[in-house]
XYZ file of C-alpha atoms in Angstrom:
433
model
C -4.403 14.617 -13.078
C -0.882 14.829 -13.026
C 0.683 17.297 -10.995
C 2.785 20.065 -12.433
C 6.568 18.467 -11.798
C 9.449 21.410 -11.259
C 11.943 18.777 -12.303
C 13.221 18.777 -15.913
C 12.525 15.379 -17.682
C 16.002 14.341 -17.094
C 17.976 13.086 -14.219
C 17.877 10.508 -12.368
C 13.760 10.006 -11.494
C 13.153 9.968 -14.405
C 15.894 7.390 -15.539
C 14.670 5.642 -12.767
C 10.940 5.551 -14.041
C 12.731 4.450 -17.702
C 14.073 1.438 -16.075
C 11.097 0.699 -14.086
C 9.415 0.749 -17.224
C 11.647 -1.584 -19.188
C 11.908 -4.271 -16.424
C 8.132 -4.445 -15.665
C 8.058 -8.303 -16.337
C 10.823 -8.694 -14.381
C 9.532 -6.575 -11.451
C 6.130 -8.338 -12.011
C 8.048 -11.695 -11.581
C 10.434 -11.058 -8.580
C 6.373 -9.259 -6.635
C 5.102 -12.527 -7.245
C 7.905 -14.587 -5.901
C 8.161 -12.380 -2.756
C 4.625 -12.679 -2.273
C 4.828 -16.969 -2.814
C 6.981 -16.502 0.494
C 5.840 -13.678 2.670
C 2.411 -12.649 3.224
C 1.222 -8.820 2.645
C -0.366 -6.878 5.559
C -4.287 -6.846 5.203
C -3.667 -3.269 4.162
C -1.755 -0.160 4.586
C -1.127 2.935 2.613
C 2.424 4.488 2.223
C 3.554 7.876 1.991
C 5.985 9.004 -1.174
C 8.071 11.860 -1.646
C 9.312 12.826 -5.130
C 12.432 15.024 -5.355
C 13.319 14.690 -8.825
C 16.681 13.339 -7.904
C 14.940 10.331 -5.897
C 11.743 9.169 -5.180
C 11.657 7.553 -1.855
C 8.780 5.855 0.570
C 8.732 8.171 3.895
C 6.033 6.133 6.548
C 4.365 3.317 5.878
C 0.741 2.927 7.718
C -0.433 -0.569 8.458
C -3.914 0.978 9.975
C -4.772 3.180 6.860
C -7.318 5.811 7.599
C -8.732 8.256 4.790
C -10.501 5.773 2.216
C -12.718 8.503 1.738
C -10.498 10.557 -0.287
C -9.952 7.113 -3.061
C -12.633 8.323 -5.469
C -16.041 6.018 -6.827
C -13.568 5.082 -9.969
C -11.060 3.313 -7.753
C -13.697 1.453 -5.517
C -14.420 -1.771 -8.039
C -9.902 -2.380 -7.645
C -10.721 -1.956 -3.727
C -13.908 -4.511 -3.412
C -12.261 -6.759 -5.683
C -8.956 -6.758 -3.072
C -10.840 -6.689 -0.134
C -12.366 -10.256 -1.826
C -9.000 -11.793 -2.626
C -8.055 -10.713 0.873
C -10.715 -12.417 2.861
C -10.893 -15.283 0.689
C -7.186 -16.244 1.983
C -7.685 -15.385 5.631
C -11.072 -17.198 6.179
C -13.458 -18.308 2.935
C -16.469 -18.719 4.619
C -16.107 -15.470 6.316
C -20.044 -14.316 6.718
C -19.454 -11.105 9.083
C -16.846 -8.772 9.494
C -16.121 -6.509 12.512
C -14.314 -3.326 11.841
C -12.938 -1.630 14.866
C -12.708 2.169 14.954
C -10.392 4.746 16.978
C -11.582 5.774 20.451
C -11.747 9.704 18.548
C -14.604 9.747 16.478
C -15.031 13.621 16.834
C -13.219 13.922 13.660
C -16.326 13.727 10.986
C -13.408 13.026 7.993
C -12.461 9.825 10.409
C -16.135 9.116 9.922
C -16.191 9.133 6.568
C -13.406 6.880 6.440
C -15.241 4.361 8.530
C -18.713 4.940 6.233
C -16.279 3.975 3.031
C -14.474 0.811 4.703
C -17.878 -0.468 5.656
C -18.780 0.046 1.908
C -15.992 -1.890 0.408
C -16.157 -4.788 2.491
C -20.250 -4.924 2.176
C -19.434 -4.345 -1.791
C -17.069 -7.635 -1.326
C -20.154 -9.902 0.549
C -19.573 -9.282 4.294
C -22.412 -7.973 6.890
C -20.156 -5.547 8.393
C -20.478 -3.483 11.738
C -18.397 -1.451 13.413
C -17.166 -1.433 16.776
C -15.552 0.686 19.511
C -13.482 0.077 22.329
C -13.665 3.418 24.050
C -15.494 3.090 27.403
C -17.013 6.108 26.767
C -19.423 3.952 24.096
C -21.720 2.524 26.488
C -24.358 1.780 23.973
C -25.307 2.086 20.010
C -24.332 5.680 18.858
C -25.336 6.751 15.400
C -23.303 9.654 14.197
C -23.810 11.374 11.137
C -21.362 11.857 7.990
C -20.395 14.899 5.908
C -22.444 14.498 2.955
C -25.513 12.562 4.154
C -25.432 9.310 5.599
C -24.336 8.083 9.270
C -22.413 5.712 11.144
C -23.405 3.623 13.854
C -20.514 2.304 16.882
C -21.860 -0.303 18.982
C -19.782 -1.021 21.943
C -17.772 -4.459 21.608
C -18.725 -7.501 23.794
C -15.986 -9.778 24.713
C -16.534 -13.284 26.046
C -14.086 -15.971 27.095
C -12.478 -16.437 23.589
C -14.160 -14.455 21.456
C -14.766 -10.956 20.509
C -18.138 -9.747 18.856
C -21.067 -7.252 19.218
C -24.519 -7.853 21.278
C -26.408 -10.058 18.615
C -23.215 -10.031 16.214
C -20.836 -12.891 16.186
C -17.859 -11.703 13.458
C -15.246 -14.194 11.827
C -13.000 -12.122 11.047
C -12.062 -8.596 13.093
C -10.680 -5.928 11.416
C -8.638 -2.971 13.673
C -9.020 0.490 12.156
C -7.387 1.790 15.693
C -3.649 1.760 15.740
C -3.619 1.096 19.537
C -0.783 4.204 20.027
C -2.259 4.733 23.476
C -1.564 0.651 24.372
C -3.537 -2.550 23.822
C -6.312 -2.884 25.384
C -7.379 -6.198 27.248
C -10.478 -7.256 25.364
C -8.032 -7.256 22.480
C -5.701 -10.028 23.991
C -5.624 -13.861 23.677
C -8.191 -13.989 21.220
C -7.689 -17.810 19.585
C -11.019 -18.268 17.651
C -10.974 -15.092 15.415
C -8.683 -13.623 12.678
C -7.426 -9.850 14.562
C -6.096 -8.225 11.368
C -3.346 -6.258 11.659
C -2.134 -8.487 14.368
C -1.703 -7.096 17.830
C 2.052 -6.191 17.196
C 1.709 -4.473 14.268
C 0.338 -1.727 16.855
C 1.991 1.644 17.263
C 1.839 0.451 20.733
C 5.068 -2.435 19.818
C 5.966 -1.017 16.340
C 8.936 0.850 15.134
C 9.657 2.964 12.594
C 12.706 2.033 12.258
C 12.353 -1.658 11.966
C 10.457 -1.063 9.165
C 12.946 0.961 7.451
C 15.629 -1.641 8.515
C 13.448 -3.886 6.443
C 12.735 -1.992 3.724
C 16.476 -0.662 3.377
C 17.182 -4.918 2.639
C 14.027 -4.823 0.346
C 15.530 -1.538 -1.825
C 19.118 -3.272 -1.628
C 17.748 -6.158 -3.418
C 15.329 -4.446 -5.940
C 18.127 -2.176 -6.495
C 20.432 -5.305 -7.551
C 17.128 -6.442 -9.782
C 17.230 -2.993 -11.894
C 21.059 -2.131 -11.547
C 20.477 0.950 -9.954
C 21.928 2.299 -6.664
C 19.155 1.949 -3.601
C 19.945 5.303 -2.523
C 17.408 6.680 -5.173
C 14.520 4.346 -3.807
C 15.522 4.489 0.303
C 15.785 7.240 2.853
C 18.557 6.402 5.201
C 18.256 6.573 8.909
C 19.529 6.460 12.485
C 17.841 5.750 15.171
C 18.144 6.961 18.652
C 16.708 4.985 21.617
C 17.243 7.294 24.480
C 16.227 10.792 24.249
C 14.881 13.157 26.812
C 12.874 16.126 25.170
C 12.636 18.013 28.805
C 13.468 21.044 28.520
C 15.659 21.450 31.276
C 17.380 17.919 30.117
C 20.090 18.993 27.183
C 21.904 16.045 28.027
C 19.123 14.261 26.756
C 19.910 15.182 23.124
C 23.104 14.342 22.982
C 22.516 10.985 20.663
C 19.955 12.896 18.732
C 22.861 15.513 17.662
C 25.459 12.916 17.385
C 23.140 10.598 14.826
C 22.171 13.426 13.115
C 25.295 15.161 12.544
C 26.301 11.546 11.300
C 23.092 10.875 8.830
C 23.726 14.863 7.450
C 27.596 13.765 6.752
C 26.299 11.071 4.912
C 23.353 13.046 2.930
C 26.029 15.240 1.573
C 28.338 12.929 0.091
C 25.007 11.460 -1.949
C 24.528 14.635 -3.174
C 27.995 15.289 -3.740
C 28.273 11.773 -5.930
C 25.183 12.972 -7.833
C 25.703 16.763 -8.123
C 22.469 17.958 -6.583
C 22.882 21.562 -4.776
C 20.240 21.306 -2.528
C 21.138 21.563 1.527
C 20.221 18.293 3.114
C 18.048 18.165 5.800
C 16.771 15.293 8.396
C 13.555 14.839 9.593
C 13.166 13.317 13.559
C 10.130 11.718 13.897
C 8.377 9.745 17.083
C 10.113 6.112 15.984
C 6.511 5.000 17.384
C 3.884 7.333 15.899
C 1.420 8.319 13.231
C -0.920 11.107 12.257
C 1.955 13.580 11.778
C 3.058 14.305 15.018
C 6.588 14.313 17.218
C 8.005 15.430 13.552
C 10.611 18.503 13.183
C 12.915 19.170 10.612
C 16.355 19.835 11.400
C 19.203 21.462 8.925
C 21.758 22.020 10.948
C 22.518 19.879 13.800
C 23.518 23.062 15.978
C 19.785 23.565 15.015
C 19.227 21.134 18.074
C 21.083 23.583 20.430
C 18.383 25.760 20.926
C 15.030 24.038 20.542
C 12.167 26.131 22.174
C 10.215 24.961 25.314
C 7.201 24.330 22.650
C 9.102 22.951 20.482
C 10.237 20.317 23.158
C 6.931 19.932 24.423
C 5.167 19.239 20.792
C 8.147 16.846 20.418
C 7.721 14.932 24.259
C 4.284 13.349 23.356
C 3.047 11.684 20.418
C -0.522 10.177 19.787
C -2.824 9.500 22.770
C -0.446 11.500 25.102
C 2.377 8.761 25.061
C 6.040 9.871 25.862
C 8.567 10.382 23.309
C 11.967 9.347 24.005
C 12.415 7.075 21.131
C 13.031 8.498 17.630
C 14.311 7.509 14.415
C 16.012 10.134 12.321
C 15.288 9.841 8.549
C 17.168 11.328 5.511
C 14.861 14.074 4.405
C 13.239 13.653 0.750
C 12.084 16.867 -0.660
C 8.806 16.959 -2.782
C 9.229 18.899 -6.220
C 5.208 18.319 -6.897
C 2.725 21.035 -7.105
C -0.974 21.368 -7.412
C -1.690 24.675 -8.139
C 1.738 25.588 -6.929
C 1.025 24.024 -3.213
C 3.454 21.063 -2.412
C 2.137 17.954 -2.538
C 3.361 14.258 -1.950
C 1.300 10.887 -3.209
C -0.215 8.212 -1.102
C -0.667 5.148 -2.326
C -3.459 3.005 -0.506
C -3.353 -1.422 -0.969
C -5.286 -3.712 -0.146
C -3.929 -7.306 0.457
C -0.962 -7.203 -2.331
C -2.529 -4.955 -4.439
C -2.469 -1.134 -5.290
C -6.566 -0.037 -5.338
C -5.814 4.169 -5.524
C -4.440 6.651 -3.466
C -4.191 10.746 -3.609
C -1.900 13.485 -3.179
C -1.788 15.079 0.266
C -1.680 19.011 -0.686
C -0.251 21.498 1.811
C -0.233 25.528 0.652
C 1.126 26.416 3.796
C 4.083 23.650 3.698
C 7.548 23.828 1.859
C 9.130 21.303 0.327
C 11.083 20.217 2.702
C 8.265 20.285 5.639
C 5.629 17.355 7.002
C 2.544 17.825 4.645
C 0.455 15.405 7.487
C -0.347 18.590 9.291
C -3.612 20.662 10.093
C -4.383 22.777 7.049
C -3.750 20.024 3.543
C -6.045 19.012 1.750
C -6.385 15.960 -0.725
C -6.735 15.308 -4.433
C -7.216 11.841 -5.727
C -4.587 10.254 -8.035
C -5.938 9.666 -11.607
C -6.261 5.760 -10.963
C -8.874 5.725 -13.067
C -6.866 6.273 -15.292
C -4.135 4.614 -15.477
C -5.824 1.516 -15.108
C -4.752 1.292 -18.328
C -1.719 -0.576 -18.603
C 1.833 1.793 -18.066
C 2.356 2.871 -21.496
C 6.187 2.219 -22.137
C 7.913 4.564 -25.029
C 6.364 7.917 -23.653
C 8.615 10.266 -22.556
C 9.404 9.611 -18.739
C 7.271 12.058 -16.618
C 4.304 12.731 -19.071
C 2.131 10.049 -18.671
C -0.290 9.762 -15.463
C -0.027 5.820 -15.907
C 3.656 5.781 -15.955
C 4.062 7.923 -12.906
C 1.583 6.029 -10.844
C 3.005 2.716 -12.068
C 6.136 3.597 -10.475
C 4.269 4.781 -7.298
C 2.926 1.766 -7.455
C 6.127 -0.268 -7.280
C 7.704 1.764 -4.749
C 4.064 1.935 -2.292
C 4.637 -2.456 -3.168
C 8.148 -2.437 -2.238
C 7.132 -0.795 1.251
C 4.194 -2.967 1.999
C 6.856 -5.673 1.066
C 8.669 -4.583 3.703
C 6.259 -4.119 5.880
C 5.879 -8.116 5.907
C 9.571 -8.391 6.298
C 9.040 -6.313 9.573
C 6.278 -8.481 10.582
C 7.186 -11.502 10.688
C 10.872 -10.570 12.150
C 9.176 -8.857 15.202
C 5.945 -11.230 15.269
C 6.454 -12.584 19.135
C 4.420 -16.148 17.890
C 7.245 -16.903 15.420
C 8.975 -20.049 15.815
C 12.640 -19.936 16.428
C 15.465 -21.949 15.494
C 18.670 -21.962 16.650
């Protein structure tokens, strides 16, 4: 399924999916170099926003939950990924230890473990899953929407390596994105592959390193197609030193200041391209996932009078962790609808490749709002179908494999960046002076 697209099939998205079309070699080539040179993260999954005018990544998630949503169709792409990616890390990989948040209350988290265990039993692993919470003292089985359960054994950690009672794993995959810190048991482990490593965390990364990265990844795609970056990157600011207390107004002062700056900016892109929409920024936790420490701000006298729960919803992100760093990202509106509810793709990989995705769907959301919030839903991109190849000569915008082709690419180009990120901030890296 396609969703119904507001935008006209004209402009600049869809001249943009025209030329995506018409350098696919090209693109395939310049992938493949990349990849000859930088290695992918294990996995991730990226969120897109389409806006007709531009079609941009907005957070890129290096512990990707929600494999429940990619549908039976996309599954053989996933196993077959999950293969290729083992096969690199450690061949003779027998058993595989998947580590799961410390918050397995939520029963759609649970289904997202039951689906990773699939795909990596589907690609000749024994696989088990572990926890790190202290609360798991012992084997808990819990059950799954659906039918089915999941059991979490606690993890056993001797001097150098990391397993469960009876359960020695090459290879240990985290499914926890460690916002609340790393743990101990996780630390100076020399005998095992930890995928993602350690500071690929939320506990070390940064939002905007990544978008540092991927801002030099769009620049030089951009010089690939001969097209301006602008209509594949969200610009930012960041801001290192804010105080949301709401007694502390002082504390906002670089907020306003980089946002007044990133909104100046905004409008002469609009200006260059004649689009009357009124920008907008989004501030966002620059360390931080699952949708929260996010507010949109149009105005940056908006910022003058925040409410005290406004303040306080932006103070502490995931696992009760402080917020006084935040990045402040160009805001991408979404012009997609499924039955006339906004929606935005997400494109899940494994290793370098795209396996599925879906669209997040939010009926209570506009279109220039976070959809990662309590109340969307999820509808699985037609995958399936466009695993036929992109079908070049139809008319930009009517054909599912076209659009998710050029998902593709730009869910590719942030994973690229992604290992850009990486490897700049990976504390083990040789130097050189």
């Amino acid at each position: 399924m396609v969703p119904h697209l507001v935008t006209a099939l004209t402009g600049p998205i869809n001249e943009l999916e025209q030329r995506v079309l018409d350098s696919m070699p090209a693109i395939e080539r310049w992938f493949r170099l990349e990849w000859m040179e930088h290695t992918p993260p294990f996995y991730s999954s990226v969120d897109i926003r389409n806006a007709g005018f531009k079609l941009a990544p907005v957070d890129t998630n290096l512990y990707p939950a929600g494999w429940n949503h990619l549908t039976p169709e996309m599954l053989p792409l996933a196993v077959q990924s999950a293969m290729a990616a083992i096969e690199k890390i450690c061949p003779e990989a027998k058993n595989l230890l998947v580590i799961s948040e410390n918050n397995t209350k939520s029963t759609f988290y649970l289904s997202n473990l039951a689906q990773l265990q699939r795909i990596f039993h589907l690609a000749g692993l024994n696989v088990r899953i572990g926890s790190i919470d202290p609360d798991i003292k012992e084997p808990t089985t819990l059950q799954v929407p659906g039918g089915g359960s999941v059991l979490l054994e606690p993890v056993v950690r001797t001097r150098r390596r990391l397993g469960l009672k009876d359960f020695d794993p090459c290879t240990i995959l985290l499914n926890n994105d460690l916002s609340a810190g790393v743990p101990g048991i996780l630390e100076d482990i020399h005998e095992q592959y930890l995928l993602p490593p350690l500071h690929a965390s939320w506990w070390v990364r940064r939002k905007s390193n990544h978008f540092h990265s991927y801002e030099e990844v769009s620049k030089r795609f951009g010089k690939l197609l001969g097209i301006d970056p602008w209509l594949i990157n969200p610009m930012f600011n960041k801001c290192g030193a804010v105080d949301f207390d709401a007694t502390a107004s002082a504390g906002l002062d670089c907020l306003r200041t980089n946002a007044d700056a990133l909104l100046t900016k905004i409008r002469r892109k609009y200006k260059e391209y004649g689009i009357n929409e009124k920008p907008f920024v989004v501030v966002k936790a620059d360390n931080g996932t699952s949708g929260m420490g996010i507010m949109t701000v149009r105005d940056v006298k908006d910022l003058d009078d925040l409410s005290g729960i406004t303040r306080a919803r932006m103070a502490t992100g995931k696992g009760g962790r402080l917020v006084d760093e935040v990045i402040i990202q160009e805001g991408v509106l979404t012009n997609e609808r499924i039955n006339e509810a906004v929606a935005e793709p997400v494109v899940y990989m494994v290793d370098r490749y795209v396996v599925g995705g879906f669209y997040r769907v939010h009926a209570d959301r506009g279109i220039d709002e976070n959809l990662n919030a309590p109340g969307a839903h999820f509808v699985p991109l037609a995958f399936s179908e466009s695993m036929r190849l992109p079908q070049p000569g139809e008319k930009p915008g009517a054909s599912a494999p076209n659009r998710f082709y050029m998902y593709g690419v730009i869910g590719r180009l942030a994973m690229l960046a992604a290992s850009y990120e990486l490897e700049a901030t990976d504390p083990d890296a040789e130097t050189y002076d």
